[in-house]
Amino acid sequence: MQIEKRVDDVKAQVKAWRNEGLSVGLVPTMGYLHEGHKSLIDRAVQENDRVVVSIFVNPIQFGPTEDLASYPRDLKADALLCENAGAALVFAPEDGEMYAPDFSTFVDMSGVSDELCGKSRPIHFRGVCTVVNKLFNIVTPDRAYFGEKDAQQLAVIRRMVRDLNMNVTIVGCPIVRESDGLAKSSRNTYLSPEERKAALVLSQAIFAGKALVAAGETDGDRILDSMKAMISAEPLARIDYVEMVKWDTIEVHHKVDCPVLVAMAVFIGKTRLIDNFIWE
Ligand code: AMP
């Protein structure tokens, strides 16, 4: 497996694969890889001749008070996971390789990116769309893989690809959880043992909300109220949002009468965690 830091070297390798008629899959990540990322890589390896994993903590998707500086990094361990999963190339650029000092072009979106995380992280999806667009231009993948863990991000990327006529198929992959239910996340490493226990309240509320819908409840407010009550009972938890939206447009919606996304962001101490379920 190759590890490349330079855009031109990735482009040259992809060109060589293309000349051989090989298909290419891309898995964009911020590194500190876990089983959730691995599930995306596994799927990509099944469906493509060559798989590129990008590892880049994208500075322009972090707000000024967010965790850019402390975000966990371990390129050695990440490269090993990628190699064992069958990736062909890891693209791990430095910030300067991706953003010239006078970089000034962004991909902006409205609507799909306005609610949920878009509300609490105003510049986040502009940064995500911009970097994913750049990665698509560098790697020119046939398929790109994103987790439903970041469900709004998946909807945003699908909208960008549709709106800008990008030649890539977006593949969504289910959330991978710890055995006790907590959604796997690189940010779980921030949690103290006490916070790790408290963090279970997210998945417990997700499972409870999903069970209500499965039992026939269609009233969005009743579903959200019961989930919020569960979370509020945990002293270390502070709700950022718990919302129901239409799954395709991410518009706030109050009834389970179409595919919906029920999504939450909750602070456990200083750590902001997200979780969700999709009901189609
Ligand atoms: P990140 O490194 O957090 O930016 O995540 C990179 C990709 O992995 C995104 O598409 C995420 O949605 C996906 N991902 C992260 N955690 C999980 C998980 N627990 N299950 C499935 N996909 C995940």
Short mmCIF file of C-alpha atoms and ligand atoms in Angstrom, two decimals:
data_model
loop_
_atom_site.label_atom_id
_atom_site.label_comp_id
_atom_site.label_asym_id
_atom_site.label_seq_id
_atom_site.Cartn_x
_atom_site.Cartn_y
_atom_site.Cartn_z
CA MET A 1 0.00 0.00 0.00
CA GLN A 2 1.25 3.47 -0.89
CA ILE A 3 1.15 6.48 1.41
CA GLU A 4 1.14 9.75 -0.51
CA LYS A 5 1.32 13.31 0.80
CA ARG A 6 1.29 15.16 -2.53
CA VAL A 7 -1.71 15.83 -4.74
CA ASP A 8 0.29 15.32 -7.95
CA ASP A 9 1.49 11.88 -6.84
CA VAL A 10 -2.10 10.77 -6.14
CA LYS A 11 -3.24 12.08 -9.52
CA ALA A 12 -0.40 10.23 -11.27
CA GLN A 13 -1.25 6.95 -9.55
CA VAL A 14 -4.97 7.27 -10.32
CA LYS A 15 -4.10 8.03 -13.96
CA ALA A 16 -2.02 4.85 -14.12
CA TRP A 17 -4.94 2.82 -12.71
CA ARG A 18 -7.30 4.41 -15.19
CA ASN A 19 -4.97 3.43 -18.03
CA GLU A 20 -5.31 -0.17 -16.84
CA GLY A 21 -9.12 0.19 -16.85
CA LEU A 22 -9.39 -0.13 -13.06
CA SER A 23 -12.24 1.34 -10.99
CA VAL A 24 -11.47 3.55 -8.00
CA GLY A 25 -13.30 3.98 -4.67
CA LEU A 26 -12.65 6.81 -2.20
CA VAL A 27 -13.17 6.82 1.58
CA PRO A 28 -12.69 10.35 2.97
CA THR A 29 -11.77 10.46 6.68
CA MET A 30 -10.12 12.63 9.30
CA GLY A 31 -8.09 9.67 10.57
CA TYR A 32 -7.78 8.05 13.99
CA LEU A 33 -9.53 5.19 12.27
CA HIS A 34 -11.83 2.70 13.98
CA GLU A 35 -14.26 -0.07 13.00
CA GLY A 36 -16.72 2.50 11.63
CA HIS A 37 -14.17 3.76 9.11
CA LYS A 38 -13.10 0.16 8.43
CA SER A 39 -16.66 -0.78 7.45
CA LEU A 40 -16.53 1.92 4.76
CA ILE A 41 -13.14 0.71 3.52
CA ASP A 42 -14.34 -2.93 3.51
CA ARG A 43 -17.36 -1.98 1.40
CA ALA A 44 -15.19 0.07 -0.96
CA VAL A 45 -12.72 -2.81 -1.37
CA GLN A 46 -15.60 -5.12 -2.31
CA GLU A 47 -16.94 -2.76 -4.95
CA ASN A 48 -13.82 -1.23 -6.55
CA ASP A 49 -10.52 -2.43 -8.06
CA ARG A 50 -8.52 0.14 -6.09
CA VAL A 51 -9.41 2.03 -2.90
CA VAL A 52 -8.01 5.37 -1.76
CA VAL A 53 -8.45 6.42 1.88
CA SER A 54 -7.88 10.10 2.54
CA ILE A 55 -6.75 11.10 6.01
CA PHE A 56 -6.97 14.83 6.53
CA VAL A 57 -8.14 16.86 9.51
CA ASN A 58 -9.71 19.57 7.41
CA PRO A 59 -9.09 22.91 9.17
CA ILE A 60 -11.78 24.85 7.28
CA GLN A 61 -14.63 22.72 8.68
CA PHE A 62 -13.76 23.58 12.30
CA GLY A 63 -15.11 26.70 14.03
CA PRO A 64 -12.72 28.91 16.06
CA THR A 65 -13.79 27.39 19.40
CA GLU A 66 -13.81 23.76 18.20
CA ASP A 67 -11.34 20.89 18.62
CA LEU A 68 -9.07 21.27 15.55
CA ALA A 69 -5.84 21.42 17.60
CA SER A 70 -6.73 18.55 19.92
CA TYR A 71 -8.29 16.25 17.28
CA PRO A 72 -6.58 12.83 17.73
CA ARG A 73 -4.03 11.80 15.09
CA ASP A 74 -2.11 8.53 14.53
CA LEU A 75 -1.04 8.08 10.91
CA LYS A 76 1.00 4.93 11.63
CA ALA A 77 -1.92 3.03 13.14
CA ASP A 78 -4.26 4.38 10.47
CA ALA A 79 -1.99 3.20 7.65
CA LEU A 80 -1.87 -0.28 9.18
CA LEU A 81 -5.66 -0.48 9.40
CA CYS A 82 -5.97 0.68 5.78
CA GLU A 83 -3.39 -1.79 4.55
CA ASN A 84 -5.01 -4.70 6.42
CA ALA A 85 -8.40 -3.72 5.01
CA GLY A 86 -7.03 -3.86 1.47
CA ALA A 87 -6.75 -0.16 0.58
CA ALA A 88 -4.29 0.59 -2.24
CA LEU A 89 -3.34 4.14 -1.27
CA VAL A 90 -3.56 6.45 1.72
CA PHE A 91 -3.62 10.14 0.88
CA ALA A 92 -2.46 12.10 3.94
CA PRO A 93 -1.66 15.66 2.86
CA GLU A 94 -0.39 18.50 5.05
CA ASP A 95 -2.66 21.55 5.37
CA GLY A 96 -0.44 23.54 2.97
CA GLU A 97 -0.78 20.89 0.26
CA MET A 98 -4.57 21.30 0.30
CA TYR A 99 -4.86 25.05 0.92
CA ALA A 100 -2.60 27.67 -0.64
CA PRO A 101 -2.07 30.68 1.66
CA ASP A 102 -4.40 32.71 -0.58
CA PHE A 103 -7.00 29.95 -1.05
CA SER A 104 -10.33 31.68 -1.67
CA THR A 105 -12.81 29.32 -3.38
CA PHE A 106 -15.53 27.52 -1.44
CA VAL A 107 -18.52 25.29 -2.17
CA ASP A 108 -21.50 26.75 -0.35
CA MET A 109 -24.95 25.29 0.12
CA SER A 110 -28.27 26.31 1.59
CA GLY A 111 -31.24 24.25 2.74
CA VAL A 112 -29.87 20.76 3.42
CA SER A 113 -27.00 22.26 5.42
CA ASP A 114 -29.08 24.76 7.45
CA GLU A 115 -30.59 22.65 10.26
CA LEU A 116 -29.09 20.28 12.86
CA CYS A 117 -25.26 20.52 12.85
CA GLY A 118 -25.47 23.37 10.32
CA LYS A 119 -27.16 25.49 12.99
CA SER A 120 -24.65 24.85 15.76
CA ARG A 121 -21.63 24.74 13.40
CA PRO A 122 -22.29 27.54 10.88
CA ILE A 123 -19.18 27.12 8.67
CA HIS A 124 -18.94 23.34 9.02
CA PHE A 125 -20.66 22.13 5.85
CA ARG A 126 -19.03 24.78 3.67
CA GLY A 127 -15.70 23.31 4.79
CA VAL A 128 -16.90 19.73 4.28
CA CYS A 129 -18.30 20.41 0.77
CA THR A 130 -15.16 22.26 -0.24
CA VAL A 131 -12.73 19.57 0.91
CA VAL A 132 -14.83 16.70 -0.47
CA ASN A 133 -15.08 18.51 -3.80
CA LYS A 134 -11.27 18.87 -3.81
CA LEU A 135 -10.82 15.18 -2.93
CA PHE A 136 -13.20 14.21 -5.75
CA ASN A 137 -11.18 16.33 -8.18
CA ILE A 138 -7.89 14.81 -7.01
CA VAL A 139 -8.98 11.15 -6.88
CA THR A 140 -11.83 11.19 -9.50
CA PRO A 141 -13.45 8.18 -7.79
CA ASP A 142 -16.20 6.08 -9.36
CA ARG A 143 -17.71 5.68 -5.89
CA ALA A 144 -17.24 7.49 -2.58
CA TYR A 145 -18.23 6.08 0.81
CA PHE A 146 -19.79 7.99 3.71
CA GLY A 147 -21.21 6.82 7.05
CA GLU A 148 -24.78 7.32 8.18
CA LYS A 149 -23.18 8.25 11.51
CA ASP A 150 -22.87 11.72 9.95
CA ALA A 151 -26.29 11.50 8.31
CA GLN A 152 -26.65 15.20 7.52
CA GLN A 153 -23.19 15.17 5.93
CA LEU A 154 -24.31 12.26 3.73
CA ALA A 155 -27.42 14.20 2.65
CA VAL A 156 -25.30 17.32 2.01
CA ILE A 157 -22.80 15.40 -0.15
CA ARG A 158 -25.62 13.74 -2.12
CA ARG A 159 -27.13 17.18 -2.77
CA MET A 160 -23.78 18.65 -3.83
CA VAL A 161 -23.17 15.77 -6.26
CA ARG A 162 -26.65 16.17 -7.73
CA ASP A 163 -26.57 19.96 -7.94
CA LEU A 164 -23.08 20.16 -9.46
CA ASN A 165 -23.45 17.13 -11.79
CA MET A 166 -20.46 15.34 -10.28
CA ASN A 167 -19.53 11.99 -11.81
CA VAL A 168 -19.40 9.95 -8.63
CA THR A 169 -21.78 7.51 -6.95
CA ILE A 170 -22.27 8.20 -3.24
CA VAL A 171 -22.62 5.09 -1.08
CA GLY A 172 -24.05 5.44 2.45
CA CYS A 173 -22.98 2.88 5.08
CA PRO A 174 -24.73 2.01 8.40
CA ILE A 175 -23.54 3.19 11.82
CA VAL A 176 -21.06 0.88 13.56
CA ARG A 177 -21.47 0.80 17.35
CA GLU A 178 -19.52 -0.39 20.38
CA SER A 179 -20.96 -3.56 21.94
CA ASP A 180 -22.85 -1.43 24.49
CA GLY A 181 -24.43 0.73 21.77
CA LEU A 182 -22.28 3.88 21.72
CA ALA A 183 -21.67 4.94 18.10
CA LYS A 184 -17.96 4.57 17.32
CA SER A 185 -16.25 7.93 16.94
CA SER A 186 -12.70 9.24 17.00
CA ARG A 187 -13.99 11.79 19.54
CA ASN A 188 -14.91 9.03 22.04
CA THR A 189 -11.22 9.11 23.07
CA TYR A 190 -11.91 12.49 24.74
CA LEU A 191 -14.26 10.85 27.26
CA SER A 192 -13.20 10.11 30.85
CA PRO A 193 -14.38 6.72 32.21
CA GLU A 194 -17.29 8.47 33.93
CA GLU A 195 -18.22 10.36 30.75
CA ARG A 196 -17.93 7.19 28.68
CA LYS A 197 -20.68 5.67 30.85
CA ALA A 198 -22.81 8.81 30.60
CA ALA A 199 -22.39 8.85 26.80
CA LEU A 200 -24.52 5.72 26.59
CA VAL A 201 -27.54 7.97 27.02
CA LEU A 202 -27.27 8.96 23.32
CA SER A 203 -27.66 5.47 21.89
CA GLN A 204 -30.21 4.56 24.57
CA ALA A 205 -32.37 7.51 23.50
CA ILE A 206 -31.86 6.59 19.81
CA PHE A 207 -32.95 2.98 20.44
CA ALA A 208 -35.94 4.16 22.52
CA GLY A 209 -37.03 6.64 19.83
CA LYS A 210 -36.69 4.00 17.14
CA ALA A 211 -38.70 1.52 19.22
CA LEU A 212 -41.52 4.07 19.57
CA VAL A 213 -41.64 4.54 15.79
CA ALA A 214 -41.50 0.77 15.27
CA ALA A 215 -44.47 0.43 17.64
CA GLY A 216 -46.48 2.79 15.43
CA GLU A 217 -45.94 6.22 17.01
CA THR A 218 -45.96 8.86 14.26
CA ASP A 219 -46.11 12.07 16.35
CA GLY A 220 -42.65 13.63 16.06
CA ASP A 221 -42.98 15.78 19.16
CA ARG A 222 -43.96 12.84 21.35
CA ILE A 223 -40.99 10.84 20.04
CA LEU A 224 -38.53 13.72 20.54
CA ASP A 225 -39.94 14.62 24.00
CA SER A 226 -39.40 11.12 25.31
CA MET A 227 -35.86 11.03 23.89
CA LYS A 228 -35.06 14.45 25.37
CA ALA A 229 -36.40 13.37 28.77
CA MET A 230 -34.05 10.38 28.79
CA ILE A 231 -31.04 12.51 27.91
CA SER A 232 -31.91 15.24 30.41
CA ALA A 233 -31.96 12.65 33.20
CA GLU A 234 -28.19 12.19 32.73
CA PRO A 235 -26.40 14.91 34.74
CA LEU A 236 -23.27 14.95 32.52
CA ALA A 237 -25.31 15.39 29.30
CA ARG A 238 -26.30 18.72 27.75
CA ILE A 239 -28.49 18.67 24.64
CA ASP A 240 -27.34 20.70 21.62
CA TYR A 241 -30.26 19.46 19.52
CA VAL A 242 -32.63 16.51 19.18
CA GLU A 243 -34.64 16.91 15.97
CA MET A 244 -36.71 15.11 13.38
CA VAL A 245 -36.19 16.15 9.74
CA LYS A 246 -37.13 14.84 6.31
CA TRP A 247 -34.32 12.48 5.35
CA ASP A 248 -33.72 13.83 1.84
CA THR A 249 -34.08 17.59 2.38
CA ILE A 250 -33.19 17.89 6.11
CA GLU A 251 -36.22 20.15 6.69
CA VAL A 252 -37.71 20.06 10.19
CA HIS A 253 -40.70 17.70 10.15
CA HIS A 254 -43.13 16.63 12.87
CA LYS A 255 -44.68 13.44 11.60
CA VAL A 256 -43.39 10.03 10.56
CA ASP A 257 -45.24 10.05 7.23
CA CYS A 258 -42.18 10.00 4.94
CA PRO A 259 -38.54 8.89 5.34
CA VAL A 260 -37.26 10.78 8.37
CA LEU A 261 -33.95 11.29 10.12
CA VAL A 262 -34.05 11.61 13.90
CA ALA A 263 -30.72 13.15 14.87
CA MET A 264 -29.08 14.48 18.01
CA ALA A 265 -25.98 16.28 19.15
CA VAL A 266 -25.28 16.09 22.87
CA PHE A 267 -22.39 17.42 24.93
CA ILE A 268 -21.00 14.93 27.43
CA GLY A 269 -18.84 17.24 29.50
CA LYS A 270 -16.90 19.21 26.86
CA THR A 271 -17.21 16.52 24.16
CA ARG A 272 -19.90 16.96 21.52
CA LEU A 273 -21.22 13.61 20.28
CA ILE A 274 -23.78 12.88 17.55
CA ASP A 275 -26.07 9.92 16.89
CA ASN A 276 -29.19 9.26 14.84
CA PHE A 277 -31.60 6.82 13.29
CA ILE A 278 -33.12 6.89 9.84
CA TRP A 279 -36.67 5.63 9.35
CA GLU A 280 -37.49 4.92 5.72
P1 AMP B 1 -14.53 11.15 10.23
O1 AMP B 1 -13.14 10.61 10.22
O2 AMP B 1 -15.14 11.24 11.58
O3 AMP B 1 -14.66 12.42 9.41
O4 AMP B 1 -15.40 10.07 9.46
C1 AMP B 1 -15.07 9.65 8.15
C2 AMP B 1 -16.21 8.84 7.60
O5 AMP B 1 -16.43 7.70 8.44
C3 AMP B 1 -17.54 9.61 7.57
O6 AMP B 1 -18.24 9.30 6.37
C4 AMP B 1 -18.27 9.09 8.78
O7 AMP B 1 -19.67 9.15 8.66
C5 AMP B 1 -17.79 7.65 8.81
N1 AMP B 1 -17.94 7.11 10.16
C6 AMP B 1 -17.41 7.63 11.31
N2 AMP B 1 -17.81 6.90 12.38
C7 AMP B 1 -18.63 5.93 11.89
C8 AMP B 1 -19.38 4.87 12.49
N3 AMP B 1 -19.37 4.67 13.81
N4 AMP B 1 -20.10 4.07 11.68
C9 AMP B 1 -20.11 4.27 10.34
N5 AMP B 1 -19.43 5.24 9.72
C10 AMP B 1 -18.70 6.07 10.48
#
